[in-house]
Amino acid sequence: MPTLLHGDIRAVLFDLDGTLADTAPDLVAAVNKVRTDRGLPPGPYETLRLQASHGARGLIGSAFGVTPEDAAFASLRDAFLANYEAALCVQSHLFEGIPALLAALTERGMPWGIVTNKAARLTNPLVKLLGLSDNAACVVSGDTTPHSKPHPAPLLYASECLGIAPAQIVYVGDDLRDVQAGKAAGMATVAAAYGYCGDSLAPTQWQADAVVERAGAIAPLVMSAV
C-alpha cells in the first residue's frame, strides 16, 4: 500500500453518505415511497443507489426524470424529505471497516470529522443514530456555510474548527465533488470507490491522491503518514 502523502497528516475528514455510512437503503426507500404514494411502482434499487450521494436532486431526478427547474420538483422533493426524515436510520449502517478505522484514529489521537452536503436537520440526528457524534471532532453540513461541495468552503470551515491547516488534512469521499472540494481546499484526497460514486466518471478518473476499493484500505494510507 503506497504512502498517501509526503508530509505531516494530522486529521482526516470524511463525507457521510456513501463514505462513512451506507445510507442508500433508507434514501431509496424514501424516494420510492413518493413513487408508490402516487401509484407508481418502486424504482430499481441499484439505479437509485448510484444517486444516493447526490441527495434530493439526484434521487428525484433519477426516480421521476425531473430537474430542480421543473414545476413538479419542489413538491416531490418535499415529499421525499418528509419520508426520509421520518425513517432516517432504519437500515443505514456504517460500512465494513469504518468502525475499526475510526477507533484507530481516535486511539492514535488523530482527530476526524464529517463534511457532508446533507442538511444539518438530517445530518445531526443521523450522526447521533450511527454512533458517530461522541468522537467526531467536527460535523459540517451542507447548510453550515454559504456554499456546499464542490466549493471548498465547508472543508475550510472544518479545518478552522479543527485548528489544523488544510495541507495537513486528508478528505475521503465517494463523489467527484468531494475530490474537487478537497483539492480546492488544499487537502489530500482519497476516492472511496466502494461508495455510490454516481454514474459518470469512474473514481480512478477523479484525480484523487488515492483510490480505495474498501473502507479498510483507508487506515494504512492515513496512518502511514502519522
PDB file of C-alpha atoms in Angstrom:
ATOM      1  CA  MET A   1       0.000   0.000   0.000  1.00  0.00           C
ATOM      2  CA  PRO A   2       1.601   3.307  -1.044  1.00  0.00           C
ATOM      3  CA  THR A   3       2.076   6.203   1.317  1.00  0.00           C
ATOM      4  CA  LEU A   4      -0.670   8.712   0.711  1.00  0.00           C
ATOM      5  CA  LEU A   5       1.294  11.890   1.155  1.00  0.00           C
ATOM      6  CA  HIS A   6       4.731  13.196   1.715  1.00  0.00           C
ATOM      7  CA  GLY A   7       4.046  15.312   4.747  1.00  0.00           C
ATOM      8  CA  ASP A   8       2.544  15.597   8.171  1.00  0.00           C
ATOM      9  CA  ILE A   9      -1.041  14.328   8.174  1.00  0.00           C
ATOM     10  CA  ARG A  10      -2.786  15.376  11.371  1.00  0.00           C
ATOM     11  CA  ALA A  11      -6.517  14.848  10.682  1.00  0.00           C
ATOM     12  CA  VAL A  12      -8.970  13.015   8.437  1.00  0.00           C
ATOM     13  CA  LEU A  13     -12.303  14.339   7.190  1.00  0.00           C
ATOM     14  CA  PHE A  14     -14.982  12.112   5.699  1.00  0.00           C
ATOM     15  CA  ASP A  15     -18.043  12.553   3.556  1.00  0.00           C
ATOM     16  CA  LEU A  16     -21.043  10.879   5.202  1.00  0.00           C
ATOM     17  CA  ASP A  17     -23.370   9.167   2.692  1.00  0.00           C
ATOM     18  CA  GLY A  18     -21.513   6.500   0.740  1.00  0.00           C
ATOM     19  CA  THR A  19     -18.233   7.045   2.583  1.00  0.00           C
ATOM     20  CA  LEU A  20     -18.766   6.522   6.307  1.00  0.00           C
ATOM     21  CA  ALA A  21     -22.262   5.074   6.119  1.00  0.00           C
ATOM     22  CA  ASP A  22     -24.338   3.085   3.678  1.00  0.00           C
ATOM     23  CA  THR A  23     -27.460   5.226   3.821  1.00  0.00           C
ATOM     24  CA  ALA A  24     -28.799   4.245   0.401  1.00  0.00           C
ATOM     25  CA  PRO A  25     -31.396   1.764   1.719  1.00  0.00           C
ATOM     26  CA  ASP A  26     -33.232   4.498   3.625  1.00  0.00           C
ATOM     27  CA  LEU A  27     -32.767   7.147   0.933  1.00  0.00           C
ATOM     28  CA  VAL A  28     -34.070   4.842  -1.787  1.00  0.00           C
ATOM     29  CA  ALA A  29     -36.970   3.747   0.422  1.00  0.00           C
ATOM     30  CA  ALA A  30     -37.913   7.401   0.943  1.00  0.00           C
ATOM     31  CA  VAL A  31     -37.956   8.256  -2.763  1.00  0.00           C
ATOM     32  CA  ASN A  32     -39.733   5.013  -3.667  1.00  0.00           C
ATOM     33  CA  LYS A  33     -42.451   5.848  -1.155  1.00  0.00           C
ATOM     34  CA  VAL A  34     -43.020   9.045  -3.119  1.00  0.00           C
ATOM     35  CA  ARG A  35     -43.481   6.886  -6.207  1.00  0.00           C
ATOM     36  CA  THR A  36     -45.809   4.332  -4.598  1.00  0.00           C
ATOM     37  CA  ASP A  37     -47.867   7.087  -2.948  1.00  0.00           C
ATOM     38  CA  ARG A  38     -48.502   8.325  -6.479  1.00  0.00           C
ATOM     39  CA  GLY A  39     -49.484   4.913  -7.795  1.00  0.00           C
ATOM     40  CA  LEU A  40     -46.132   4.192  -9.436  1.00  0.00           C
ATOM     41  CA  PRO A  41     -44.031   1.052  -8.952  1.00  0.00           C
ATOM     42  CA  PRO A  42     -40.795   1.345  -6.966  1.00  0.00           C
ATOM     43  CA  GLY A  43     -37.748   2.311  -8.996  1.00  0.00           C
ATOM     44  CA  PRO A  44     -34.842  -0.156  -9.264  1.00  0.00           C
ATOM     45  CA  TYR A  45     -32.674  -0.085  -6.156  1.00  0.00           C
ATOM     46  CA  GLU A  46     -29.293  -0.328  -7.894  1.00  0.00           C
ATOM     47  CA  THR A  47     -30.115   2.546 -10.256  1.00  0.00           C
ATOM     48  CA  LEU A  48     -31.311   4.812  -7.450  1.00  0.00           C
ATOM     49  CA  ARG A  49     -28.413   3.800  -5.174  1.00  0.00           C
ATOM     50  CA  LEU A  50     -25.962   5.431  -7.577  1.00  0.00           C
ATOM     51  CA  GLN A  51     -27.633   8.783  -6.827  1.00  0.00           C
ATOM     52  CA  ALA A  52     -27.576   8.480  -3.044  1.00  0.00           C
ATOM     53  CA  SER A  53     -24.639  10.886  -2.658  1.00  0.00           C
ATOM     54  CA  HIS A  54     -26.465  13.465  -4.780  1.00  0.00           C
ATOM     55  CA  GLY A  55     -29.308  13.959  -2.296  1.00  0.00           C
ATOM     56  CA  ALA A  56     -32.792  15.013  -3.327  1.00  0.00           C
ATOM     57  CA  ARG A  57     -31.665  16.428  -6.658  1.00  0.00           C
ATOM     58  CA  GLY A  58     -30.112  13.134  -7.779  1.00  0.00           C
ATOM     59  CA  LEU A  59     -32.728  10.803  -6.324  1.00  0.00           C
ATOM     60  CA  ILE A  60     -35.745  12.776  -7.523  1.00  0.00           C
ATOM     61  CA  GLY A  61     -34.094  13.232 -10.894  1.00  0.00           C
ATOM     62  CA  SER A  62     -33.498   9.513 -11.275  1.00  0.00           C
ATOM     63  CA  ALA A  63     -36.865   8.424  -9.864  1.00  0.00           C
ATOM     64  CA  PHE A  64     -39.026  10.922 -11.747  1.00  0.00           C
ATOM     65  CA  GLY A  65     -36.915  12.306 -14.590  1.00  0.00           C
ATOM     66  CA  VAL A  66     -37.263  15.905 -13.414  1.00  0.00           C
ATOM     67  CA  THR A  67     -34.779  18.643 -12.584  1.00  0.00           C
ATOM     68  CA  PRO A  68     -34.981  21.425  -9.974  1.00  0.00           C
ATOM     69  CA  GLU A  69     -36.163  23.735 -12.757  1.00  0.00           C
ATOM     70  CA  ASP A  70     -39.289  21.641 -13.357  1.00  0.00           C
ATOM     71  CA  ALA A  71     -42.538  22.753 -11.704  1.00  0.00           C
ATOM     72  CA  ALA A  72     -43.087  19.318 -10.130  1.00  0.00           C
ATOM     73  CA  PHE A  73     -39.687  19.167  -8.463  1.00  0.00           C
ATOM     74  CA  ALA A  74     -40.429  21.120  -5.276  1.00  0.00           C
ATOM     75  CA  SER A  75     -43.399  19.023  -4.196  1.00  0.00           C
ATOM     76  CA  LEU A  76     -41.580  15.777  -4.994  1.00  0.00           C
ATOM     77  CA  ARG A  77     -38.547  16.961  -3.046  1.00  0.00           C
ATOM     78  CA  ASP A  78     -40.629  17.961  -0.034  1.00  0.00           C
ATOM     79  CA  ALA A  79     -42.395  14.595   0.000  1.00  0.00           C
ATOM     80  CA  PHE A  80     -39.078  12.770  -0.286  1.00  0.00           C
ATOM     81  CA  LEU A  81     -37.505  14.739   2.559  1.00  0.00           C
ATOM     82  CA  ALA A  82     -40.547  14.192   4.796  1.00  0.00           C
ATOM     83  CA  ASN A  83     -40.383  10.454   4.150  1.00  0.00           C
ATOM     84  CA  TYR A  84     -36.648  10.371   4.797  1.00  0.00           C
ATOM     85  CA  GLU A  85     -36.781  12.424   7.976  1.00  0.00           C
ATOM     86  CA  ALA A  86     -39.483  10.106   9.333  1.00  0.00           C
ATOM     87  CA  ALA A  87     -37.334   6.998   8.739  1.00  0.00           C
ATOM     88  CA  LEU A  88     -33.799   8.338   8.871  1.00  0.00           C
ATOM     89  CA  CYS A  89     -31.841   5.362  10.126  1.00  0.00           C
ATOM     90  CA  VAL A  90     -33.858   2.168   9.676  1.00  0.00           C
ATOM     91  CA  GLN A  91     -31.403   0.223   7.516  1.00  0.00           C
ATOM     92  CA  SER A  92     -28.492   2.668   7.349  1.00  0.00           C
ATOM     93  CA  HIS A  93     -25.231   1.420   8.844  1.00  0.00           C
ATOM     94  CA  LEU A  94     -21.508   2.120   8.847  1.00  0.00           C
ATOM     95  CA  PHE A  95     -19.563   0.452   6.067  1.00  0.00           C
ATOM     96  CA  GLU A  96     -17.466  -2.562   6.983  1.00  0.00           C
ATOM     97  CA  GLY A  97     -14.072  -1.378   8.181  1.00  0.00           C
ATOM     98  CA  ILE A  98     -15.237   2.103   9.225  1.00  0.00           C
ATOM     99  CA  PRO A  99     -15.747   1.394  12.974  1.00  0.00           C
ATOM    100  CA  ALA A 100     -12.220  -0.068  13.234  1.00  0.00           C
ATOM    101  CA  LEU A 101     -10.759   2.850  11.260  1.00  0.00           C
ATOM    102  CA  LEU A 102     -12.410   5.498  13.424  1.00  0.00           C
ATOM    103  CA  ALA A 103     -11.418   3.654  16.596  1.00  0.00           C
ATOM    104  CA  ALA A 104      -7.809   3.516  15.400  1.00  0.00           C
ATOM    105  CA  LEU A 105      -7.774   7.231  14.579  1.00  0.00           C
ATOM    106  CA  THR A 106      -9.260   8.085  17.967  1.00  0.00           C
ATOM    107  CA  GLU A 107      -6.771   5.832  19.762  1.00  0.00           C
ATOM    108  CA  ARG A 108      -3.929   7.459  17.856  1.00  0.00           C
ATOM    109  CA  GLY A 109      -5.175  10.886  18.925  1.00  0.00           C
ATOM    110  CA  MET A 110      -5.783  11.844  15.301  1.00  0.00           C
ATOM    111  CA  PRO A 111      -8.957  13.930  15.039  1.00  0.00           C
ATOM    112  CA  TRP A 112     -11.527  13.025  12.420  1.00  0.00           C
ATOM    113  CA  GLY A 113     -14.645  14.811  11.296  1.00  0.00           C
ATOM    114  CA  ILE A 114     -17.527  14.797   8.856  1.00  0.00           C
ATOM    115  CA  VAL A 115     -18.202  17.173   5.961  1.00  0.00           C
ATOM    116  CA  THR A 116     -21.419  16.426   4.067  1.00  0.00           C
ATOM    117  CA  ASN A 117     -23.828  18.220   1.756  1.00  0.00           C
ATOM    118  CA  LYS A 118     -26.757  16.806   3.742  1.00  0.00           C
ATOM    119  CA  ALA A 119     -28.746  19.496   5.590  1.00  0.00           C
ATOM    120  CA  ALA A 120     -27.994  19.845   9.303  1.00  0.00           C
ATOM    121  CA  ARG A 121     -31.531  18.901  10.340  1.00  0.00           C
ATOM    122  CA  LEU A 122     -30.860  15.485   8.812  1.00  0.00           C
ATOM    123  CA  THR A 123     -27.127  15.231   9.424  1.00  0.00           C
ATOM    124  CA  ASN A 124     -27.121  15.795  13.163  1.00  0.00           C
ATOM    125  CA  PRO A 125     -29.713  13.170  14.162  1.00  0.00           C
ATOM    126  CA  LEU A 126     -28.272  10.666  11.675  1.00  0.00           C
ATOM    127  CA  VAL A 127     -24.741  11.110  13.005  1.00  0.00           C
ATOM    128  CA  LYS A 128     -26.065  10.501  16.505  1.00  0.00           C
ATOM    129  CA  LEU A 129     -28.071   7.427  15.462  1.00  0.00           C
ATOM    130  CA  LEU A 130     -24.990   5.992  13.749  1.00  0.00           C
ATOM    131  CA  GLY A 131     -22.989   6.388  16.961  1.00  0.00           C
ATOM    132  CA  LEU A 132     -20.567   8.929  15.495  1.00  0.00           C
ATOM    133  CA  SER A 133     -21.395  12.068  17.459  1.00  0.00           C
ATOM    134  CA  ASP A 134     -19.284  11.367  20.554  1.00  0.00           C
ATOM    135  CA  ASN A 135     -15.912  11.108  18.807  1.00  0.00           C
ATOM    136  CA  ALA A 136     -16.324  13.285  15.725  1.00  0.00           C
ATOM    137  CA  ALA A 137     -14.165  16.384  16.139  1.00  0.00           C
ATOM    138  CA  CYS A 138     -16.431  18.379  13.830  1.00  0.00           C
ATOM    139  CA  VAL A 139     -19.595  17.885  11.794  1.00  0.00           C
ATOM    140  CA  VAL A 140     -20.124  20.263   8.876  1.00  0.00           C
ATOM    141  CA  SER A 141     -23.394  20.052   6.960  1.00  0.00           C
ATOM    142  CA  GLY A 142     -24.467  21.345   3.574  1.00  0.00           C
ATOM    143  CA  ASP A 143     -26.025  24.436   5.117  1.00  0.00           C
ATOM    144  CA  THR A 144     -23.315  25.146   7.704  1.00  0.00           C
ATOM    145  CA  THR A 145     -21.537  27.529   5.324  1.00  0.00           C
ATOM    146  CA  PRO A 146     -22.988  29.637   2.482  1.00  0.00           C
ATOM    147  CA  HIS A 147     -21.623  27.136  -0.047  1.00  0.00           C
ATOM    148  CA  SER A 148     -21.712  23.353  -0.344  1.00  0.00           C
ATOM    149  CA  LYS A 149     -19.291  20.981  -2.076  1.00  0.00           C
ATOM    150  CA  PRO A 150     -17.680  21.132  -4.603  1.00  0.00           C
ATOM    151  CA  HIS A 151     -16.986  24.593  -3.176  1.00  0.00           C
ATOM    152  CA  PRO A 152     -14.107  24.366  -0.675  1.00  0.00           C
ATOM    153  CA  ALA A 153     -15.870  26.487   1.971  1.00  0.00           C
ATOM    154  CA  PRO A 154     -17.208  23.565   4.076  1.00  0.00           C
ATOM    155  CA  LEU A 155     -13.792  21.911   4.170  1.00  0.00           C
ATOM    156  CA  LEU A 156     -12.022  25.151   5.011  1.00  0.00           C
ATOM    157  CA  TYR A 157     -14.550  25.692   7.803  1.00  0.00           C
ATOM    158  CA  ALA A 158     -13.826  22.189   9.116  1.00  0.00           C
ATOM    159  CA  SER A 159     -10.109  22.986   9.009  1.00  0.00           C
ATOM    160  CA  GLU A 160     -10.738  26.061  11.141  1.00  0.00           C
ATOM    161  CA  CYS A 161     -12.837  24.051  13.588  1.00  0.00           C
ATOM    162  CA  LEU A 162     -10.038  21.522  13.976  1.00  0.00           C
ATOM    163  CA  GLY A 163      -7.335  24.182  14.175  1.00  0.00           C
ATOM    164  CA  ILE A 164      -5.323  22.213  11.614  1.00  0.00           C
ATOM    165  CA  ALA A 165      -4.040  23.534   8.284  1.00  0.00           C
ATOM    166  CA  PRO A 166      -5.713  22.130   5.154  1.00  0.00           C
ATOM    167  CA  ALA A 167      -2.361  20.805   3.911  1.00  0.00           C
ATOM    168  CA  GLN A 168      -2.280  18.514   6.969  1.00  0.00           C
ATOM    169  CA  ILE A 169      -5.761  17.065   6.382  1.00  0.00           C
ATOM    170  CA  VAL A 170      -6.974  14.197   4.212  1.00  0.00           C
ATOM    171  CA  TYR A 171     -10.521  14.264   2.831  1.00  0.00           C
ATOM    172  CA  VAL A 172     -12.213  10.972   1.921  1.00  0.00           C
ATOM    173  CA  GLY A 173     -15.320  10.921  -0.275  1.00  0.00           C
ATOM    174  CA  ASP A 174     -17.267   8.814  -2.759  1.00  0.00           C
ATOM    175  CA  ASP A 175     -18.198  11.533  -5.238  1.00  0.00           C
ATOM    176  CA  LEU A 176     -16.260  13.607  -7.747  1.00  0.00           C
ATOM    177  CA  ARG A 177     -17.431  16.743  -5.922  1.00  0.00           C
ATOM    178  CA  ASP A 178     -15.633  15.531  -2.804  1.00  0.00           C
ATOM    179  CA  VAL A 179     -12.313  15.309  -4.616  1.00  0.00           C
ATOM    180  CA  GLN A 180     -12.902  18.664  -6.303  1.00  0.00           C
ATOM    181  CA  ALA A 181     -13.702  20.311  -2.967  1.00  0.00           C
ATOM    182  CA  GLY A 182     -10.729  18.706  -1.237  1.00  0.00           C
ATOM    183  CA  LYS A 183      -8.324  19.804  -3.929  1.00  0.00           C
ATOM    184  CA  ALA A 184      -9.741  23.337  -3.941  1.00  0.00           C
ATOM    185  CA  ALA A 185      -9.244  23.475  -0.171  1.00  0.00           C
ATOM    186  CA  GLY A 186      -5.628  22.334  -0.461  1.00  0.00           C
ATOM    187  CA  MET A 187      -6.210  18.936   1.158  1.00  0.00           C
ATOM    188  CA  ALA A 188      -5.101  15.488   0.098  1.00  0.00           C
ATOM    189  CA  THR A 189      -7.980  13.436  -1.267  1.00  0.00           C
ATOM    190  CA  VAL A 190      -8.999   9.783  -1.209  1.00  0.00           C
ATOM    191  CA  ALA A 191     -11.727   8.480  -3.522  1.00  0.00           C
ATOM    192  CA  ALA A 192     -13.928   5.887  -1.813  1.00  0.00           C
ATOM    193  CA  ALA A 193     -14.684   3.600  -4.760  1.00  0.00           C
ATOM    194  CA  TYR A 194     -16.754   1.307  -2.514  1.00  0.00           C
ATOM    195  CA  GLY A 195     -19.378   4.054  -2.200  1.00  0.00           C
ATOM    196  CA  TYR A 196     -22.079   5.288  -4.575  1.00  0.00           C
ATOM    197  CA  CYS A 197     -19.791   7.165  -6.982  1.00  0.00           C
ATOM    198  CA  GLY A 198     -22.539   8.300  -9.374  1.00  0.00           C
ATOM    199  CA  ASP A 199     -22.905   7.104 -12.937  1.00  0.00           C
ATOM    200  CA  SER A 200     -20.467   9.310 -14.847  1.00  0.00           C
ATOM    201  CA  LEU A 201     -16.687   9.311 -14.368  1.00  0.00           C
ATOM    202  CA  ALA A 202     -15.100   6.335 -12.620  1.00  0.00           C
ATOM    203  CA  PRO A 203     -13.296   7.134  -9.325  1.00  0.00           C
ATOM    204  CA  THR A 204      -9.950   6.365 -10.957  1.00  0.00           C
ATOM    205  CA  GLN A 205     -10.558   9.377 -13.208  1.00  0.00           C
ATOM    206  CA  TRP A 206     -11.243  11.865 -10.415  1.00  0.00           C
ATOM    207  CA  GLN A 207      -7.531  12.662  -9.967  1.00  0.00           C
ATOM    208  CA  ALA A 208      -7.666  11.897  -6.250  1.00  0.00           C
ATOM    209  CA  ASP A 209      -4.384  11.245  -4.455  1.00  0.00           C
ATOM    210  CA  ALA A 210      -5.510   7.678  -3.786  1.00  0.00           C
ATOM    211  CA  VAL A 211      -8.423   5.379  -4.610  1.00  0.00           C
ATOM    212  CA  VAL A 212      -9.626   2.677  -2.211  1.00  0.00           C
ATOM    213  CA  GLU A 213     -11.919  -0.229  -3.046  1.00  0.00           C
ATOM    214  CA  ARG A 214     -12.854  -0.925   0.587  1.00  0.00           C
ATOM    215  CA  ALA A 215     -13.050   1.168   3.731  1.00  0.00           C
ATOM    216  CA  GLY A 216     -10.451  -0.969   5.470  1.00  0.00           C
ATOM    217  CA  ALA A 217      -7.843   0.229   2.973  1.00  0.00           C
ATOM    218  CA  ILE A 218      -8.032   3.812   4.256  1.00  0.00           C
ATOM    219  CA  ALA A 219      -6.203   3.160   7.537  1.00  0.00           C
ATOM    220  CA  PRO A 220      -2.830   2.174   6.048  1.00  0.00           C
ATOM    221  CA  LEU A 221      -2.903   5.255   3.836  1.00  0.00           C
ATOM    222  CA  VAL A 222      -3.529   7.818   6.546  1.00  0.00           C
ATOM    223  CA  MET A 223      -1.666   6.042   9.334  1.00  0.00           C
ATOM    224  CA  SER A 224       1.470   5.690   7.249  1.00  0.00           C
ATOM    225  CA  ALA A 225       1.815   9.447   7.228  1.00  0.00           C
ATOM    226  CA  VAL A 226       1.473   9.833  11.004  1.00  0.00           C
TER     227      VAL A 226
END
